[in-house]
Amino acid sequence: MKKLLAILLSLVLALCAFGAMAEAVNPDDIEDTMTSEDGVYKIAFVTDVGQLKDKSFNQGTWNGVKAYAAANGLSYKYYQPANGDQATDDDRYDAMKAAVEGGAEIVVCAGFMQETALKKAATEFADAKFVFIDGYPLSDEAGNTLTNIAPISFKEEQSGYFAGYAVVMDGFTRLGFTGGGGGTNPACCRYGYGFAQGAEAAAAELGVEVELKYSWQYGASFQASPELQTMIKGWYENGTEIVFACGGSMFQSVAAAAAENDGFVVGVDVDQSGESDTVVTSAMKGLSNATEWAITKFYDGTWDEIGGIPTSLGVNEDAVGLPTESWLFETYSVEDYQAALDAMKAGDLVVDDTVVTEGEIANVAFEHVTVDYIG
């Protein structure tokens, strides 16, 4: 028990440092491709589906890898599994294997789709360390927890809540949510359900009714597509005012549809305001800082505090939230947002973290939000 308490205390202190971490160098100024003189790349990144520079999940995680490596004079390299959005578990494993054989001491793997390949790679390459972003503890075939994997997740429901609450408080009442992962990705599910909860809270406070279109269609691979753009275009043409684009490169299709129809967008994972004038705000999580923090735990000798142990980061670690400097709200203020943040940190405002998958949102009993589930 004393050892457990010591680990928990150490984790809390480390997370406080994580929350205060500031990037000394803009990651965009760090080259994506560097050449190691000895051919060894000590820190590796295995991408999720989608593009490396997706202005979202992959890029946010990659920025953390580059930032740590550059600040500490270490070689780094990214590996994209073969076959793009059709990548198989074997393709992902091959990328991890190539990373370890290329000299990686620590491999950062992004996305829940890495699970099967990561189990195999971590079992086979027991001396290497792996960071599983948006992950959870994994076990080998004998049921033993793989302590060379550090599972890092986020309380996306909190960030989603802030976004849903803010847009309704700012006057939007006809909302949309389009998610990636086909409705089974826990992170996107938490974002979406949190968004709906925030909208419900604001609608109740204002005494208004809110409509919410909600869909996982055309998002299984997190890719932009003509089909997704056409669907979202139809939403805007039929009165939807703002859509939460929750799924990496899917953002491009939603932003294009919004631009064509005077609509607005909520971005995801990172501040996407620089990608389109249609972005009102973004539901963010600290991908770069969390990645950098986890890599630090390896190099400073405190890996046992996170290896095999689930770490979930939220408001109390300053790891989720909205970008107050770039948002375009007209009436919702930074002071209002800070009050909501403080209430959540104090435990007075609690968001349900249930992973509401696929069409289950249609069965949630909201009083002020009418969900139109498009399956």
Short mmCIF file of C-alpha atoms in Angstrom, two decimals:
data_model
loop_
_atom_site.label_atom_id
_atom_site.label_comp_id
_atom_site.label_asym_id
_atom_site.label_seq_id
_atom_site.Cartn_x
_atom_site.Cartn_y
_atom_site.Cartn_z
CA MET A 1 0.00 0.00 0.00
CA LYS A 2 2.82 2.42 0.89
CA LYS A 3 4.49 1.72 -2.45
CA LEU A 4 1.22 2.36 -4.29
CA LEU A 5 0.70 5.64 -2.44
CA ALA A 6 4.25 6.68 -3.23
CA ILE A 7 3.73 5.97 -6.91
CA LEU A 8 0.46 7.89 -6.93
CA LEU A 9 2.04 10.87 -5.20
CA SER A 10 4.93 10.84 -7.64
CA LEU A 11 2.46 10.65 -10.53
CA VAL A 12 0.51 13.64 -9.24
CA LEU A 13 3.69 15.70 -8.89
CA ALA A 14 4.84 14.67 -12.37
CA LEU A 15 1.48 15.58 -13.87
CA CYS A 16 1.67 19.00 -12.25
CA ALA A 17 4.95 19.46 -14.08
CA PHE A 18 3.27 18.16 -17.25
CA GLY A 19 0.54 20.76 -16.93
CA ALA A 20 3.08 23.55 -16.65
CA MET A 21 5.27 22.30 -19.50
CA ALA A 22 5.85 24.89 -22.18
CA GLU A 23 7.26 24.23 -25.60
CA ALA A 24 10.50 26.20 -25.98
CA VAL A 25 10.55 25.59 -29.73
CA ASN A 26 7.68 25.63 -32.19
CA PRO A 27 7.39 21.99 -33.38
CA ASP A 28 6.64 23.25 -36.89
CA ASP A 29 10.18 24.62 -36.95
CA ILE A 30 11.62 21.14 -36.29
CA GLU A 31 12.23 19.04 -39.40
CA ASP A 32 10.01 15.98 -39.79
CA THR A 33 12.87 14.07 -41.35
CA MET A 34 16.36 14.09 -39.89
CA THR A 35 19.44 12.05 -40.82
CA SER A 36 21.23 10.17 -38.07
CA GLU A 37 24.97 9.94 -38.71
CA ASP A 38 25.15 6.41 -37.31
CA GLY A 39 21.88 5.28 -38.88
CA VAL A 40 20.26 4.81 -35.46
CA TYR A 41 16.98 6.52 -34.58
CA LYS A 42 16.45 6.40 -30.83
CA ILE A 43 12.91 7.79 -30.60
CA ALA A 44 10.30 6.51 -33.04
CA PHE A 45 6.71 7.34 -33.85
CA VAL A 46 4.27 4.91 -35.47
CA THR A 47 1.37 6.85 -36.92
CA ASP A 48 -2.32 6.18 -36.67
CA VAL A 49 -4.33 6.04 -39.91
CA GLY A 50 -4.37 9.29 -41.84
CA GLN A 51 -1.62 11.70 -42.72
CA LEU A 52 1.35 12.49 -40.50
CA LYS A 53 0.62 16.23 -40.82
CA ASP A 54 -3.12 15.90 -40.27
CA LYS A 55 -3.29 19.06 -38.13
CA SER A 56 -4.86 16.85 -35.50
CA PHE A 57 -4.15 13.55 -33.71
CA ASN A 58 -1.07 12.29 -35.58
CA GLN A 59 0.54 15.70 -35.84
CA GLY A 60 -0.12 16.60 -32.21
CA THR A 61 1.53 13.38 -31.03
CA TRP A 62 4.43 13.71 -33.48
CA ASN A 63 5.09 17.23 -32.24
CA GLY A 64 5.74 15.82 -28.78
CA VAL A 65 8.22 13.29 -30.17
CA LYS A 66 10.09 15.94 -32.14
CA ALA A 67 10.06 18.43 -29.28
CA TYR A 68 11.64 16.01 -26.81
CA ALA A 69 14.19 14.69 -29.30
CA ALA A 70 15.26 18.13 -30.49
CA ALA A 71 15.56 19.50 -26.95
CA ASN A 72 17.73 16.58 -25.90
CA GLY A 73 19.86 16.04 -28.99
CA LEU A 74 18.37 12.63 -29.82
CA SER A 75 17.68 11.12 -33.23
CA TYR A 76 14.06 10.52 -34.23
CA LYS A 77 12.03 9.03 -37.04
CA TYR A 78 8.40 8.38 -37.93
CA TYR A 79 7.03 5.18 -39.44
CA GLN A 80 3.74 4.99 -41.31
CA PRO A 81 2.22 1.51 -41.59
CA ALA A 82 1.85 0.28 -45.17
CA ASN A 83 -1.46 0.48 -47.04
CA GLY A 84 -2.66 3.79 -45.60
CA ASP A 85 -6.18 3.73 -44.21
CA GLN A 86 -6.38 0.04 -45.14
CA ALA A 87 -3.43 -0.85 -42.90
CA THR A 88 -3.65 -4.23 -41.18
CA ASP A 89 -2.36 -5.36 -37.81
CA ASP A 90 0.58 -6.93 -39.65
CA ASP A 91 1.34 -3.58 -41.30
CA ARG A 92 1.37 -1.86 -37.91
CA TYR A 93 3.53 -4.56 -36.38
CA ASP A 94 5.97 -4.28 -39.29
CA ALA A 95 6.28 -0.54 -38.64
CA MET A 96 6.98 -1.15 -34.93
CA LYS A 97 9.49 -3.88 -35.78
CA ALA A 98 11.27 -1.57 -38.21
CA ALA A 99 11.42 1.11 -35.53
CA VAL A 100 13.01 -1.19 -32.95
CA GLU A 101 15.41 -2.68 -35.47
CA GLY A 102 16.31 0.87 -36.47
CA GLY A 103 17.59 1.46 -32.96
CA ALA A 104 14.55 2.91 -31.20
CA GLU A 105 14.76 2.79 -27.43
CA ILE A 106 11.22 4.09 -27.12
CA VAL A 107 8.40 3.87 -29.67
CA VAL A 108 5.33 6.11 -29.51
CA CYS A 109 2.26 4.48 -31.05
CA ALA A 110 -0.82 6.57 -31.75
CA GLY A 111 -4.40 5.32 -31.66
CA PHE A 112 -6.48 2.44 -30.38
CA MET A 113 -6.07 0.56 -33.66
CA GLN A 114 -2.49 -0.24 -32.62
CA GLU A 115 -3.61 -2.68 -29.89
CA THR A 116 -3.08 -6.06 -31.54
CA ALA A 117 0.21 -5.14 -33.21
CA LEU A 118 1.46 -3.46 -30.05
CA LYS A 119 0.82 -6.55 -27.94
CA LYS A 120 2.92 -8.59 -30.34
CA ALA A 121 5.72 -6.02 -30.64
CA ALA A 122 5.97 -5.35 -26.90
CA THR A 123 6.10 -9.07 -26.16
CA GLU A 124 8.75 -9.75 -28.78
CA PHE A 125 10.87 -6.68 -28.07
CA ALA A 126 10.78 -6.74 -24.30
CA ASP A 127 13.77 -4.42 -23.94
CA ALA A 128 12.10 -1.61 -25.87
CA LYS A 129 9.59 0.78 -24.33
CA PHE A 130 6.32 1.76 -26.00
CA VAL A 131 3.99 4.70 -25.36
CA PHE A 132 0.37 3.91 -26.28
CA ILE A 133 -1.39 7.25 -26.90
CA ASP A 134 -5.17 6.99 -26.54
CA GLY A 135 -4.41 3.56 -25.10
CA TYR A 136 -5.03 1.27 -22.14
CA PRO A 137 -3.04 -1.48 -20.40
CA LEU A 138 -2.26 -4.50 -22.55
CA SER A 139 -1.35 -8.05 -21.54
CA ASP A 140 0.62 -10.86 -23.16
CA GLU A 141 -0.89 -14.22 -24.10
CA ALA A 142 -0.41 -15.48 -20.53
CA GLY A 143 -2.37 -12.57 -19.12
CA ASN A 144 0.63 -10.70 -17.72
CA THR A 145 0.47 -6.91 -17.96
CA LEU A 146 3.05 -5.61 -20.40
CA THR A 147 4.97 -3.12 -18.30
CA ASN A 148 7.04 -1.92 -21.24
CA ILE A 149 3.87 -0.24 -22.56
CA ALA A 150 2.77 3.07 -21.00
CA PRO A 151 -0.94 3.58 -21.77
CA ILE A 152 -1.86 7.27 -21.92
CA SER A 153 -5.46 8.39 -22.38
CA PHE A 154 -7.42 11.60 -21.94
CA LYS A 155 -10.73 12.67 -20.45
CA GLU A 156 -12.10 13.75 -23.83
CA GLU A 157 -15.60 13.95 -22.38
CA GLN A 158 -14.49 17.02 -20.41
CA SER A 159 -13.13 18.80 -23.46
CA GLY A 160 -16.20 17.83 -25.48
CA TYR A 161 -18.43 19.14 -22.70
CA PHE A 162 -16.74 22.53 -22.71
CA ALA A 163 -17.21 22.79 -26.49
CA GLY A 164 -20.88 21.78 -26.42
CA TYR A 165 -21.62 24.09 -23.51
CA ALA A 166 -19.82 27.02 -25.06
CA VAL A 167 -21.42 26.86 -28.51
CA VAL A 168 -24.94 26.72 -27.08
CA MET A 169 -24.20 29.51 -24.59
CA ASP A 170 -22.98 31.54 -27.57
CA GLY A 171 -26.32 31.12 -29.34
CA PHE A 172 -25.98 28.01 -31.52
CA THR A 173 -28.96 25.67 -31.22
CA ARG A 174 -28.69 23.48 -34.32
CA LEU A 175 -25.60 21.35 -33.88
CA GLY A 176 -23.88 18.43 -35.56
CA PHE A 177 -21.33 15.81 -34.54
CA THR A 178 -19.48 13.59 -37.01
CA GLY A 179 -17.06 11.12 -35.46
CA GLY A 180 -14.22 8.90 -36.54
CA GLY A 181 -13.54 5.26 -35.82
CA GLY A 182 -16.94 3.98 -36.83
CA GLY A 183 -18.52 4.58 -33.44
CA THR A 184 -16.27 2.26 -31.46
CA ASN A 185 -13.25 4.50 -30.89
CA PRO A 186 -13.39 5.28 -27.14
CA ALA A 187 -11.79 8.72 -27.52
CA CYS A 188 -14.24 9.92 -30.16
CA CYS A 189 -17.15 8.39 -28.24
CA ARG A 190 -16.15 10.34 -25.13
CA TYR A 191 -15.78 13.53 -27.15
CA GLY A 192 -19.22 13.12 -28.70
CA TYR A 193 -21.10 12.23 -25.54
CA GLY A 194 -19.36 15.04 -23.66
CA PHE A 195 -20.36 17.47 -26.43
CA ALA A 196 -24.00 16.41 -26.08
CA GLN A 197 -23.86 16.74 -22.28
CA GLY A 198 -22.42 20.24 -22.52
CA ALA A 199 -25.11 21.26 -24.99
CA GLU A 200 -27.77 19.85 -22.67
CA ALA A 201 -26.42 21.79 -19.67
CA ALA A 202 -26.31 25.08 -21.57
CA ALA A 203 -29.75 24.54 -23.10
CA ALA A 204 -31.21 23.89 -19.65
CA GLU A 205 -29.54 27.02 -18.28
CA LEU A 206 -30.83 29.19 -21.13
CA GLY A 207 -34.24 27.53 -21.41
CA VAL A 208 -33.81 26.71 -25.11
CA GLU A 209 -34.19 23.59 -27.22
CA VAL A 210 -31.25 22.19 -29.17
CA GLU A 211 -31.14 19.87 -32.16
CA LEU A 212 -28.11 17.61 -32.57
CA LYS A 213 -27.37 15.58 -35.70
CA TYR A 214 -25.03 12.74 -34.73
CA SER A 215 -23.26 10.32 -37.04
CA TRP A 216 -20.32 7.95 -37.47
CA GLN A 217 -20.88 7.55 -41.21
CA TYR A 218 -17.87 7.92 -43.52
CA GLY A 219 -15.53 8.20 -40.55
CA ALA A 220 -14.23 4.68 -39.98
CA SER A 221 -10.82 5.52 -41.44
CA PHE A 222 -10.66 9.12 -40.15
CA GLN A 223 -10.17 10.30 -43.74
CA ALA A 224 -11.59 13.20 -45.69
CA SER A 225 -13.97 12.00 -48.39
CA PRO A 226 -16.45 13.36 -50.95
CA GLU A 227 -19.17 11.28 -49.28
CA LEU A 228 -18.59 12.90 -45.89
CA GLN A 229 -18.46 16.37 -47.41
CA THR A 230 -21.74 15.75 -49.23
CA MET A 231 -23.46 14.55 -46.06
CA ILE A 232 -22.29 17.52 -44.00
CA LYS A 233 -23.18 19.92 -46.83
CA GLY A 234 -26.72 18.55 -46.59
CA TRP A 235 -26.75 19.21 -42.85
CA TYR A 236 -25.79 22.84 -43.33
CA GLU A 237 -28.28 23.31 -46.15
CA ASN A 238 -31.00 22.03 -43.84
CA GLY A 239 -30.25 24.40 -41.00
CA THR A 240 -27.34 22.93 -39.01
CA GLU A 241 -25.23 25.84 -37.80
CA ILE A 242 -22.09 24.25 -36.40
CA VAL A 243 -20.54 20.76 -36.65
CA PHE A 244 -18.02 19.11 -34.32
CA ALA A 245 -15.54 17.47 -36.73
CA CYS A 246 -14.19 14.71 -34.50
CA GLY A 247 -11.78 12.56 -36.48
CA GLY A 248 -8.42 13.70 -37.82
CA SER A 249 -8.47 14.41 -41.56
CA MET A 250 -12.28 14.29 -41.57
CA PHE A 251 -11.91 17.94 -40.61
CA GLN A 252 -11.05 18.84 -44.20
CA SER A 253 -14.40 17.59 -45.51
CA VAL A 254 -16.39 19.30 -42.76
CA ALA A 255 -14.54 22.61 -43.11
CA ALA A 256 -15.04 22.55 -46.90
CA ALA A 257 -18.77 21.95 -46.48
CA ALA A 258 -18.97 24.72 -43.89
CA ALA A 259 -17.15 27.20 -46.12
CA GLU A 260 -19.59 26.51 -48.97
CA ASN A 261 -22.63 27.09 -46.79
CA ASP A 262 -21.72 29.82 -44.29
CA GLY A 263 -21.48 27.19 -41.56
CA PHE A 264 -19.18 26.82 -38.60
CA VAL A 265 -16.94 24.08 -37.21
CA VAL A 266 -15.63 22.80 -33.87
CA GLY A 267 -12.15 21.34 -34.32
CA VAL A 268 -10.64 18.44 -32.38
CA ASP A 269 -7.48 17.38 -30.54
CA VAL A 270 -5.48 20.53 -31.32
CA ASP A 271 -6.36 24.16 -32.05
CA GLN A 272 -7.53 23.95 -35.67
CA SER A 273 -8.43 27.64 -36.01
CA GLY A 274 -5.48 28.21 -38.31
CA GLU A 275 -6.80 25.67 -40.80
CA SER A 276 -10.10 27.35 -41.64
CA ASP A 277 -11.96 30.59 -40.93
CA THR A 278 -15.00 28.46 -40.15
CA VAL A 279 -13.53 27.16 -36.87
CA VAL A 280 -15.20 28.75 -33.86
CA THR A 281 -13.32 26.68 -31.27
CA SER A 282 -11.60 23.32 -30.83
CA ALA A 283 -12.03 20.59 -28.21
CA MET A 284 -8.38 19.98 -27.39
CA LYS A 285 -6.23 17.52 -25.51
CA GLY A 286 -2.55 17.89 -24.70
CA LEU A 287 -1.16 15.36 -27.15
CA SER A 288 2.23 16.98 -27.60
CA ASN A 289 2.87 17.66 -23.93
CA ALA A 290 1.60 14.24 -22.84
CA THR A 291 3.86 12.51 -25.36
CA GLU A 292 6.86 14.57 -24.31
CA TRP A 293 6.06 13.90 -20.65
CA ALA A 294 5.84 10.12 -21.19
CA ILE A 295 9.15 10.02 -23.09
CA THR A 296 10.73 11.98 -20.26
CA LYS A 297 9.64 9.27 -17.81
CA PHE A 298 11.78 6.80 -19.75
CA TYR A 299 14.89 8.93 -19.93
CA ASP A 300 14.75 10.18 -16.33
CA GLY A 301 14.47 6.64 -14.96
CA THR A 302 10.89 6.82 -13.67
CA TRP A 303 9.25 4.59 -16.28
CA ASP A 304 7.88 2.29 -13.56
CA GLU A 305 5.45 5.06 -12.63
CA ILE A 306 3.65 4.73 -15.97
CA GLY A 307 4.67 1.35 -17.45
CA GLY A 308 1.62 -0.91 -17.46
CA ILE A 309 -0.32 1.66 -15.41
CA PRO A 310 -3.30 3.50 -16.93
CA THR A 311 -2.83 7.27 -16.96
CA SER A 312 -5.87 9.39 -17.82
CA LEU A 313 -5.30 13.13 -18.17
CA GLY A 314 -7.99 15.78 -17.79
CA VAL A 315 -8.71 19.23 -16.36
CA ASN A 316 -6.81 18.58 -13.15
CA GLU A 317 -3.63 18.13 -15.21
CA ASP A 318 -4.51 21.03 -17.56
CA ALA A 319 -4.56 18.43 -20.34
CA VAL A 320 -7.94 19.20 -21.95
CA GLY A 321 -9.81 22.38 -22.80
CA LEU A 322 -10.59 25.11 -25.31
CA PRO A 323 -8.20 27.62 -26.95
CA THR A 324 -9.30 30.95 -25.48
CA GLU A 325 -6.90 33.08 -27.53
CA SER A 326 -8.21 31.96 -30.91
CA TRP A 327 -11.88 31.19 -30.40
CA LEU A 328 -14.54 33.23 -32.21
CA PHE A 329 -17.30 33.31 -29.60
CA GLU A 330 -19.28 36.54 -29.53
CA THR A 331 -21.02 36.33 -26.15
CA TYR A 332 -19.47 33.41 -24.30
CA SER A 333 -16.57 34.86 -22.34
CA VAL A 334 -13.23 33.64 -21.07
CA GLU A 335 -14.52 34.38 -17.57
CA ASP A 336 -17.49 32.08 -18.15
CA TYR A 337 -15.15 29.37 -19.38
CA GLN A 338 -12.82 29.80 -16.42
CA ALA A 339 -15.77 29.43 -14.07
CA ALA A 340 -16.69 26.12 -15.72
CA LEU A 341 -13.07 24.97 -15.54
CA ASP A 342 -12.85 25.83 -11.86
CA ALA A 343 -16.11 24.04 -11.12
CA MET A 344 -14.91 20.89 -12.86
CA LYS A 345 -11.55 20.98 -11.09
CA ALA A 346 -13.33 21.37 -7.77
CA GLY A 347 -15.56 18.39 -8.48
CA ASP A 348 -18.74 20.48 -8.56
CA LEU A 349 -19.20 19.86 -12.28
CA VAL A 350 -18.95 16.21 -13.26
CA VAL A 351 -19.19 14.86 -16.81
CA ASP A 352 -20.32 11.29 -17.43
CA ASP A 353 -17.37 9.43 -18.96
CA THR A 354 -19.43 6.52 -20.29
CA VAL A 355 -18.22 5.36 -23.71
CA VAL A 356 -21.47 5.70 -25.66
CA THR A 357 -20.80 3.70 -28.80
CA GLU A 358 -22.36 3.70 -32.27
CA GLY A 359 -26.10 4.49 -32.06
CA GLU A 360 -26.46 4.37 -28.27
CA ILE A 361 -26.62 8.17 -28.11
CA ALA A 362 -30.19 7.95 -29.46
CA ASN A 363 -31.22 6.15 -26.27
CA VAL A 364 -29.86 8.78 -23.87
CA ALA A 365 -32.65 10.72 -22.16
CA PHE A 366 -31.88 14.39 -22.75
CA GLU A 367 -34.47 16.96 -21.74
CA HIS A 368 -33.40 19.86 -23.92
CA VAL A 369 -31.39 18.19 -26.69
CA THR A 370 -33.10 16.23 -29.46
CA VAL A 371 -30.66 13.80 -31.06
CA ASP A 372 -31.12 12.94 -34.72
CA TYR A 373 -28.91 9.87 -35.08
CA ILE A 374 -27.83 9.16 -38.64
CA GLY A 375 -26.70 5.52 -38.78
#
